[in-house]
XYZ file of N, CA and C in Angstrom:
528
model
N -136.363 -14.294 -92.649
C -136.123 -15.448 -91.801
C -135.013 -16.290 -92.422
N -133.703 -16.583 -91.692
C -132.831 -16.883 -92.597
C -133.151 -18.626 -91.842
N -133.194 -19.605 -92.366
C -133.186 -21.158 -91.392
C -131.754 -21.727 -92.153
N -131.041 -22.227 -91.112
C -129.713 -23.029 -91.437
C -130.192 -24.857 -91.024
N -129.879 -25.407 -91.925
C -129.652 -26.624 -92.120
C -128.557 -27.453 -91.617
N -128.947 -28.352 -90.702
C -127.440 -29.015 -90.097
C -128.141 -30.397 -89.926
N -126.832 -31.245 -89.058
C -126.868 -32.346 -88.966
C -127.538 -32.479 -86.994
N -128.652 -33.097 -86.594
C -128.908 -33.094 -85.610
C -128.005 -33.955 -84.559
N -128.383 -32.788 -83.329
C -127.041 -33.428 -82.388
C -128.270 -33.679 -81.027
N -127.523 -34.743 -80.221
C -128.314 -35.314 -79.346
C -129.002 -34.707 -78.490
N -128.399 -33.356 -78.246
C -129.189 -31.630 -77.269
C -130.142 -31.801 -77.809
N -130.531 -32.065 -79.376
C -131.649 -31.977 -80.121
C -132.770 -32.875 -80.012
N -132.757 -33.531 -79.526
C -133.533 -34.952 -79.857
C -134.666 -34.631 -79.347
N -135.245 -33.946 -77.661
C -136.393 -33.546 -77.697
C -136.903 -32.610 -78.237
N -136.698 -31.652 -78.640
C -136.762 -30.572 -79.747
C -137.437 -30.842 -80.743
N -136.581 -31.825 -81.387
C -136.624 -32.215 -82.731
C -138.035 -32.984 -82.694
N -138.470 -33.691 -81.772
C -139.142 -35.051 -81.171
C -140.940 -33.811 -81.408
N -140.487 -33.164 -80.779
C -141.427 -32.049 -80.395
C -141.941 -31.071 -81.412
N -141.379 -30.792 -82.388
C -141.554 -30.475 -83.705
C -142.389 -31.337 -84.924
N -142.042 -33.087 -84.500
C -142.663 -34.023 -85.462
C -143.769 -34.144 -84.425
N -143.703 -34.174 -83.247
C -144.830 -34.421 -82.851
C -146.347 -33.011 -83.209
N -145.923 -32.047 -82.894
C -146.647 -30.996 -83.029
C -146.940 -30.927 -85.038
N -146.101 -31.412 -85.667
C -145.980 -31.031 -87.389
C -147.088 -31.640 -87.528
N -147.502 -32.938 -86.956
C -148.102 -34.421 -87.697
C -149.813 -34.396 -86.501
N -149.943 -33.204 -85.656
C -151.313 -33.103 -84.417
C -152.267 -33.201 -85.405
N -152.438 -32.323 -86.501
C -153.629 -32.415 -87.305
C -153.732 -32.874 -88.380
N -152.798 -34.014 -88.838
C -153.291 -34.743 -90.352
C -153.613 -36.015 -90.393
N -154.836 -36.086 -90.751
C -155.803 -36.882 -90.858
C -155.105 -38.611 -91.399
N -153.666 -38.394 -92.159
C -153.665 -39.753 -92.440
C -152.817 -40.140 -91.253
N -152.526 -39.295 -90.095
C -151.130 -39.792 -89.451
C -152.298 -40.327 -87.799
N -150.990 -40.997 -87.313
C -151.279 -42.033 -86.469
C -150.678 -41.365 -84.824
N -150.140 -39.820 -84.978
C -149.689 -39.502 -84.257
C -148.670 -39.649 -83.281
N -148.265 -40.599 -83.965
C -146.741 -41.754 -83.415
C -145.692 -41.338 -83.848
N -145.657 -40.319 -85.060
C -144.459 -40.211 -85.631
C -143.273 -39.393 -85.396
N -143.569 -38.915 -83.690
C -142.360 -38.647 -83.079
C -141.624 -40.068 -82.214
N -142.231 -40.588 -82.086
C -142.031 -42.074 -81.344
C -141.281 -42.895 -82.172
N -141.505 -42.542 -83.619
C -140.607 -43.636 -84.622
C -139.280 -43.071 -84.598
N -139.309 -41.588 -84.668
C -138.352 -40.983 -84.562
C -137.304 -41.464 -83.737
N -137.534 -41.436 -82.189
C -136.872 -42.467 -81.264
C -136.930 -43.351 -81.472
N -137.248 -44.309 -81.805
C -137.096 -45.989 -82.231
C -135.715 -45.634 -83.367
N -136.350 -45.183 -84.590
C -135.443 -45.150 -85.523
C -133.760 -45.130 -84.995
N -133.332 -43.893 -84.430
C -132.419 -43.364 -83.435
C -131.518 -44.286 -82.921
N -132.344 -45.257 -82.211
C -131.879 -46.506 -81.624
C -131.467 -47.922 -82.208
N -132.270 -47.552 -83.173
C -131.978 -48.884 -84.271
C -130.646 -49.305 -85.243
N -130.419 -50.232 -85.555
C -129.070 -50.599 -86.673
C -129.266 -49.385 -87.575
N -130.661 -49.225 -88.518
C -130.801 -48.033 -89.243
C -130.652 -46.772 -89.341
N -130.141 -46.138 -88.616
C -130.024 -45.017 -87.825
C -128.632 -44.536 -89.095
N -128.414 -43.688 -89.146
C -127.633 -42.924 -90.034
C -127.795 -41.638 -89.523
N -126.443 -41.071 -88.379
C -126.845 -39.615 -87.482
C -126.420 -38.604 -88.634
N -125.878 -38.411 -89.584
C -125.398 -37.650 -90.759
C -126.690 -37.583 -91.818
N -127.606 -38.555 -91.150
C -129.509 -38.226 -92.518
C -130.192 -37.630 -91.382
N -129.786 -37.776 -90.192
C -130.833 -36.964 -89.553
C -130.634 -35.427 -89.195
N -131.344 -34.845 -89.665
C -130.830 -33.203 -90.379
C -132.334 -32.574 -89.548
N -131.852 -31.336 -89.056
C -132.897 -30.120 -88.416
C -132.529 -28.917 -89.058
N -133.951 -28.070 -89.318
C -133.948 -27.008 -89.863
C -134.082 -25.624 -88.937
N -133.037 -24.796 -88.751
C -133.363 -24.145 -87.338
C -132.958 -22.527 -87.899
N -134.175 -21.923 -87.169
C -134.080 -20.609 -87.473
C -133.713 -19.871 -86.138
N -134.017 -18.627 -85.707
C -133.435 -17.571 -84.562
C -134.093 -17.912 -83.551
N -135.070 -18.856 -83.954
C -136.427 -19.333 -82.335
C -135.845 -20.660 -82.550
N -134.939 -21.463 -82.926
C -135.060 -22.942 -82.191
C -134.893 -24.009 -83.943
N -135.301 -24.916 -83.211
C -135.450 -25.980 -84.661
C -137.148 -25.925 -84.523
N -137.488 -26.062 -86.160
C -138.247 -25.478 -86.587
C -138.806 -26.395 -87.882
N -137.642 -27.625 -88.046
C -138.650 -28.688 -89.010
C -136.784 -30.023 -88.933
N -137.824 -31.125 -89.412
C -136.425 -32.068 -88.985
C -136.497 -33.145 -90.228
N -136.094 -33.868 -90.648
C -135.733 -34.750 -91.290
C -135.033 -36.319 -90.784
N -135.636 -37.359 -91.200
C -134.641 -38.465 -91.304
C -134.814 -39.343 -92.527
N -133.430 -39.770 -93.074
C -133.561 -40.892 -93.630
C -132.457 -42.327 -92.968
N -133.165 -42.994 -93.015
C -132.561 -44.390 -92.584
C -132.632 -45.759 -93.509
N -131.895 -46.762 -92.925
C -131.759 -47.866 -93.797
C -132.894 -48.408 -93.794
N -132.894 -49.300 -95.304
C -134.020 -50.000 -95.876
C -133.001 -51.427 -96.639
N -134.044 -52.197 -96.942
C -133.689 -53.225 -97.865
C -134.656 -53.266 -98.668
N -134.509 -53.633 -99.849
C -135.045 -54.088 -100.787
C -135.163 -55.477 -101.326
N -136.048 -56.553 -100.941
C -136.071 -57.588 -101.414
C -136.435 -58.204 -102.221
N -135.741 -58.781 -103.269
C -135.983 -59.591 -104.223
C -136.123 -61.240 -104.008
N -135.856 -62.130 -105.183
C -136.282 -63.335 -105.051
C -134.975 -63.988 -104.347
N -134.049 -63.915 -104.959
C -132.784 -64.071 -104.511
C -131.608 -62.705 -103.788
N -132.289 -61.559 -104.058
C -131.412 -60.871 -103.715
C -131.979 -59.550 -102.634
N -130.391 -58.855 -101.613
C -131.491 -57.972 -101.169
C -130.464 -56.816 -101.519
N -131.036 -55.206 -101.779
C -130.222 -54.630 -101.881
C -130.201 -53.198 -101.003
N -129.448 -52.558 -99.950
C -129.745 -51.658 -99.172
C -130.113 -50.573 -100.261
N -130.889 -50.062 -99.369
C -131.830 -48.300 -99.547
C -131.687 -47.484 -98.685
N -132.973 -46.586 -98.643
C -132.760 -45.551 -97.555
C -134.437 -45.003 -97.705
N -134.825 -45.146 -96.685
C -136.381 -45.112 -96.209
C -136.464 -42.823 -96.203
N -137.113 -42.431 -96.300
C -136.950 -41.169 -96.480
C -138.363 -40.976 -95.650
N -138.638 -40.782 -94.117
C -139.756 -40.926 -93.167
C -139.181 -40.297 -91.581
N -139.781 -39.336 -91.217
C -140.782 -38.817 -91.408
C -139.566 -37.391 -92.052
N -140.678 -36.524 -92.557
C -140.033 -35.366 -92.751
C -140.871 -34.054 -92.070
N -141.045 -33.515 -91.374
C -141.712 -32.360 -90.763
C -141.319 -31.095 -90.408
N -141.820 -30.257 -90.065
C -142.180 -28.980 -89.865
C -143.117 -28.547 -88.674
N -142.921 -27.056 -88.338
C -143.911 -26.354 -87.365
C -145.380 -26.193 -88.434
N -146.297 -26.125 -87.936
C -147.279 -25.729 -89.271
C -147.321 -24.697 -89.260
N -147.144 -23.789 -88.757
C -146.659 -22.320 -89.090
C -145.544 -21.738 -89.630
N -145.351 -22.821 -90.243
C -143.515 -22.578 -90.908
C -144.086 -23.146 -92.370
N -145.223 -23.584 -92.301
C -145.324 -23.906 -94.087
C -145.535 -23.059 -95.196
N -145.411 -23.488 -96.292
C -144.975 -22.528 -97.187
C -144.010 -21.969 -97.156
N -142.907 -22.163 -96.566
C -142.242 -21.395 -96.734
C -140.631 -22.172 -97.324
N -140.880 -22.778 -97.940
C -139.743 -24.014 -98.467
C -139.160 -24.734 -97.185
N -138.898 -25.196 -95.739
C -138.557 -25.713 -95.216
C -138.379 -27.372 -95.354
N -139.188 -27.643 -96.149
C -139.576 -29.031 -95.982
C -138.542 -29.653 -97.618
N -138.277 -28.539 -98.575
C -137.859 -28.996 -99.349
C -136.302 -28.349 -99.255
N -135.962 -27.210 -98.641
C -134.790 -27.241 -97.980
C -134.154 -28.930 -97.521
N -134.984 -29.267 -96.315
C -134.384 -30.414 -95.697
C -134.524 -31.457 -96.712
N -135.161 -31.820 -97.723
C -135.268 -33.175 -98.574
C -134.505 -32.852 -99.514
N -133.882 -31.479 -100.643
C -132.762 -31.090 -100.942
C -131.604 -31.359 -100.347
N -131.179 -31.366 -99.100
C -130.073 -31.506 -98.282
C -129.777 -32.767 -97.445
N -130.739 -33.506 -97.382
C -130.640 -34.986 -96.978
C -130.359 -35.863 -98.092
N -131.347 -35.169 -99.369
C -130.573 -36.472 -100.448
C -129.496 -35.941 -101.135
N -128.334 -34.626 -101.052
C -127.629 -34.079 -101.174
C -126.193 -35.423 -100.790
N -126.666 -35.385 -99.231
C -125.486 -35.756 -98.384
C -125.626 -37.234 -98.342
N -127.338 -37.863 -98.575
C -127.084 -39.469 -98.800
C -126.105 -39.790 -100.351
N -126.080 -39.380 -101.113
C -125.429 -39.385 -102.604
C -124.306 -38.732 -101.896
N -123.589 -38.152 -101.075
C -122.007 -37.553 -101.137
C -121.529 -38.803 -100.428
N -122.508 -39.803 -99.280
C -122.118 -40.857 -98.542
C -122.284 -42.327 -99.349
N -122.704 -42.025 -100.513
C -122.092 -43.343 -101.365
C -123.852 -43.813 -101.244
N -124.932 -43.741 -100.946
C -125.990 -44.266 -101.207
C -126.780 -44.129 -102.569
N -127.453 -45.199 -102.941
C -127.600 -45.339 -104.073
C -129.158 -45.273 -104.220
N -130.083 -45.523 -103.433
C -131.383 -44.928 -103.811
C -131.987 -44.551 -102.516
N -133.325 -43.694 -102.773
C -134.320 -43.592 -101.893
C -135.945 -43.620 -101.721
N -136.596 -44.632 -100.798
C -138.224 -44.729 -101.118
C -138.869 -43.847 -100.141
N -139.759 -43.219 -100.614
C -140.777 -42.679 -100.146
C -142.389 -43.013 -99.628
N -142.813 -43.155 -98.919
C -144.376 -43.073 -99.252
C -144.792 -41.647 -98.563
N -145.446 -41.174 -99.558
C -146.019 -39.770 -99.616
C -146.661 -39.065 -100.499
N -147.342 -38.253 -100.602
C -147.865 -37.249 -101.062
C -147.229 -37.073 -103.089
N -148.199 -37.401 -103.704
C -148.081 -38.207 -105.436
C -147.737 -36.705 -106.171
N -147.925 -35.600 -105.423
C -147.861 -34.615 -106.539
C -146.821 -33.232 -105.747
N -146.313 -34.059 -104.072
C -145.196 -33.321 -103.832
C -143.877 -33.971 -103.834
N -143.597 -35.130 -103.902
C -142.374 -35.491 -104.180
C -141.883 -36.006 -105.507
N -142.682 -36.005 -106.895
C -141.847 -35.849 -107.798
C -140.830 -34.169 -108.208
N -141.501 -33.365 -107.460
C -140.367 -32.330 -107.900
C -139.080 -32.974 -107.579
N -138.711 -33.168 -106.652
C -137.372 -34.034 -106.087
C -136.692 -35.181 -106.754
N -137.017 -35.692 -107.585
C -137.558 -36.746 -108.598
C -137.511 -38.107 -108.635
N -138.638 -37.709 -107.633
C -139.118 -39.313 -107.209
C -140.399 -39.743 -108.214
N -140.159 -41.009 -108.118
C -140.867 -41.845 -109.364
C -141.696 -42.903 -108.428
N -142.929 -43.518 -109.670
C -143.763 -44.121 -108.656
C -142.555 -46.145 -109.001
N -142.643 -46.522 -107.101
C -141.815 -47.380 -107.359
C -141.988 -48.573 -107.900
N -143.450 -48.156 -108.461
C -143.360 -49.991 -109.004
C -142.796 -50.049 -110.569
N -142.525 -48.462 -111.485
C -141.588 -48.325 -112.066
C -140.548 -49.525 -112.459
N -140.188 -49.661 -111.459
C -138.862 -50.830 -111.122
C -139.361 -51.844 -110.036
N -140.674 -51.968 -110.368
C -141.419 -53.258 -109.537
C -140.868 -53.761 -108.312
N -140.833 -52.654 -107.829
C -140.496 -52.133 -105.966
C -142.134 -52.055 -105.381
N -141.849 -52.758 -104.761
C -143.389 -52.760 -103.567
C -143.224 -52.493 -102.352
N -144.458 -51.793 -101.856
C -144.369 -51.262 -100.223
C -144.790 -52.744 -99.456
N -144.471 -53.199 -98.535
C -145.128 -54.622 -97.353
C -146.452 -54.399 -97.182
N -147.048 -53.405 -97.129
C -148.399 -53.182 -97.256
C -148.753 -52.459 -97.868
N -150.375 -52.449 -97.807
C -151.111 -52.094 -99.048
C -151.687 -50.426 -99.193
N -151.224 -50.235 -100.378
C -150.602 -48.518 -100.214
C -151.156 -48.022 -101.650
N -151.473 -46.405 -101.932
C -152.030 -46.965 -103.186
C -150.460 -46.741 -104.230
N -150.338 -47.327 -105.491
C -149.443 -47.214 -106.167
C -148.552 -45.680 -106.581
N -149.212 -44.279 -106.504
C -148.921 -43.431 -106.781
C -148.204 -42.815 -105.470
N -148.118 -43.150 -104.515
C -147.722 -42.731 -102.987
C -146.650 -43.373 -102.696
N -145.772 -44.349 -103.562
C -144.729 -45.091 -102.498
C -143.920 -44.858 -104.531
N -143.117 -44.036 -103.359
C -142.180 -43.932 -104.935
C -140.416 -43.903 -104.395
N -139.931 -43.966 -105.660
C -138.309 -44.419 -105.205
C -137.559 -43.661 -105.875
N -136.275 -43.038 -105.585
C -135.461 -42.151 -106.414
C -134.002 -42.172 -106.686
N -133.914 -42.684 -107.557
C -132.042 -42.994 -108.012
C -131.112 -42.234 -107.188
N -130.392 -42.575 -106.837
C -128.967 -41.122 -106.621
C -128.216 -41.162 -107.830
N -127.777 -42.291 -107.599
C -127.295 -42.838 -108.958
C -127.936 -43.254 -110.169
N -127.372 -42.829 -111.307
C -128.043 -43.085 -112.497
C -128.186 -44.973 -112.381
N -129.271 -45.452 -113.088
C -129.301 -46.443 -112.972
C -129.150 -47.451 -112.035
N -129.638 -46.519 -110.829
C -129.120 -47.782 -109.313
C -130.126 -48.398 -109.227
N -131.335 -48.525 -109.705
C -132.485 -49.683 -109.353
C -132.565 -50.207 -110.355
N -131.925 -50.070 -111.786
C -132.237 -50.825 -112.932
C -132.608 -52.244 -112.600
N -131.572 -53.082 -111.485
C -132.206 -54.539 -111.978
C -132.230 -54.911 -110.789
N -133.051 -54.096 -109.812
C -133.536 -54.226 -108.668
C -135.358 -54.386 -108.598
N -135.777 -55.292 -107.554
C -136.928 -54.977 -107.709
C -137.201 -56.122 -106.684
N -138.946 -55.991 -106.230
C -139.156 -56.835 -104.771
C -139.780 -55.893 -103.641
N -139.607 -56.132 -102.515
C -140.533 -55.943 -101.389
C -139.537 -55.037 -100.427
N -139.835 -53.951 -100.131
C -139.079 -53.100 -99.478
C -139.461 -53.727 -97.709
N -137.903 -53.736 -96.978
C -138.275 -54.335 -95.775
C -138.022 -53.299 -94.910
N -138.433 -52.427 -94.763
C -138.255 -51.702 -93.450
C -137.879 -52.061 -91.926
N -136.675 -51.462 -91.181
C -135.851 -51.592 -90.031
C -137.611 -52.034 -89.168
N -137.447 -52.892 -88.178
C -138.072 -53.420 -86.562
C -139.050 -51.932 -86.468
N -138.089 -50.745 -86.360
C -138.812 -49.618 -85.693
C -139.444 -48.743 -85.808
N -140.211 -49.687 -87.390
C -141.317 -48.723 -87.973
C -142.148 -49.547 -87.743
N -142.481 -50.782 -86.964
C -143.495 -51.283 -86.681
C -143.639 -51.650 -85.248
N -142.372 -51.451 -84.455
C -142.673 -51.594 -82.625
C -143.678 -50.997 -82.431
């Protein structure tokens, strides 16, 4: 099964929509919305069409990716990020590296576009391979209450959160 990695184009959007929706039918922490953010996201200031990346094999797209803008707030200061949500797959496509294909190749191309970090909330013992760290590290907090090992943040740049730290504000269209 060879899957090529690209940048999603607007033909794509129900596809893609249809993939997060079907990835996210049976897990217990999801809210089943998370093709819906997808469209919100899309529409929003945050939107970055060069992070939103589909994984497509000889049947279609087959797992999708976005990352979009974030802020990071401090006392006096705020500093842009990049929210790394949702990331999915067919569930019959797991195991089979898809999911780290696309998170390889999204934070590939956020670091070739000059971005300097990325937060996560997810899964404590699959996204440090990627090398994400837990974010309070650099006393980065999620807006709500999350447990500490699940919301982690990852340099592009050496030293880009050193003297950053505060309340991550996520774009309108993760909470419409």
């Amino acid at each position: 099964m060879k899957i090529t990695i690209r940048q999603e184009r607007y033909e794509d959007y129900k596809e893609a929509e249809a993939v997060v929706k079907h990835a996210f039918t049976k897990m217990e922490f999801s809210d089943q919305t998370e093709h819906e953010l997808v469209a919100r996201i899309r529409k929003s200031t945050a939107f970055i069409p060069e992070l939103s990346l589909v994984a497509v094999d000889n049947s279609g797209i087959v797992g999708h990716i976005l990352l979009s803008k974030i802020a990071i707030k401090g006392n006096d200061t705020a500093v842009e990020s990049l929210a790394l949500a949702p990331v999915s797959f067919l569930p019959e496509h797991q195991h089979k590296g898809i999911g780290s294909l696309l998170i390889r190749e999204a934070l590939k191309i956020a670091k070739e576009l000059g971005h300097q970090s990325v937060i996560v909330l997810g899964h404590h013992e699959y996204y440090p391979k990627f090398g994400f760290e837990k974010a309070s590290r650099w006393d980065i907090n999620a807006p709500f209450e999350v447990p500490e090992e699940a919301f982690m943040a990852l340099e592009l740049e050496k030293n880009a959160l050193q003297h950053v730290s505060g309340i991550v504000e996520y774009s309108s269209a993760f909470s419409e």
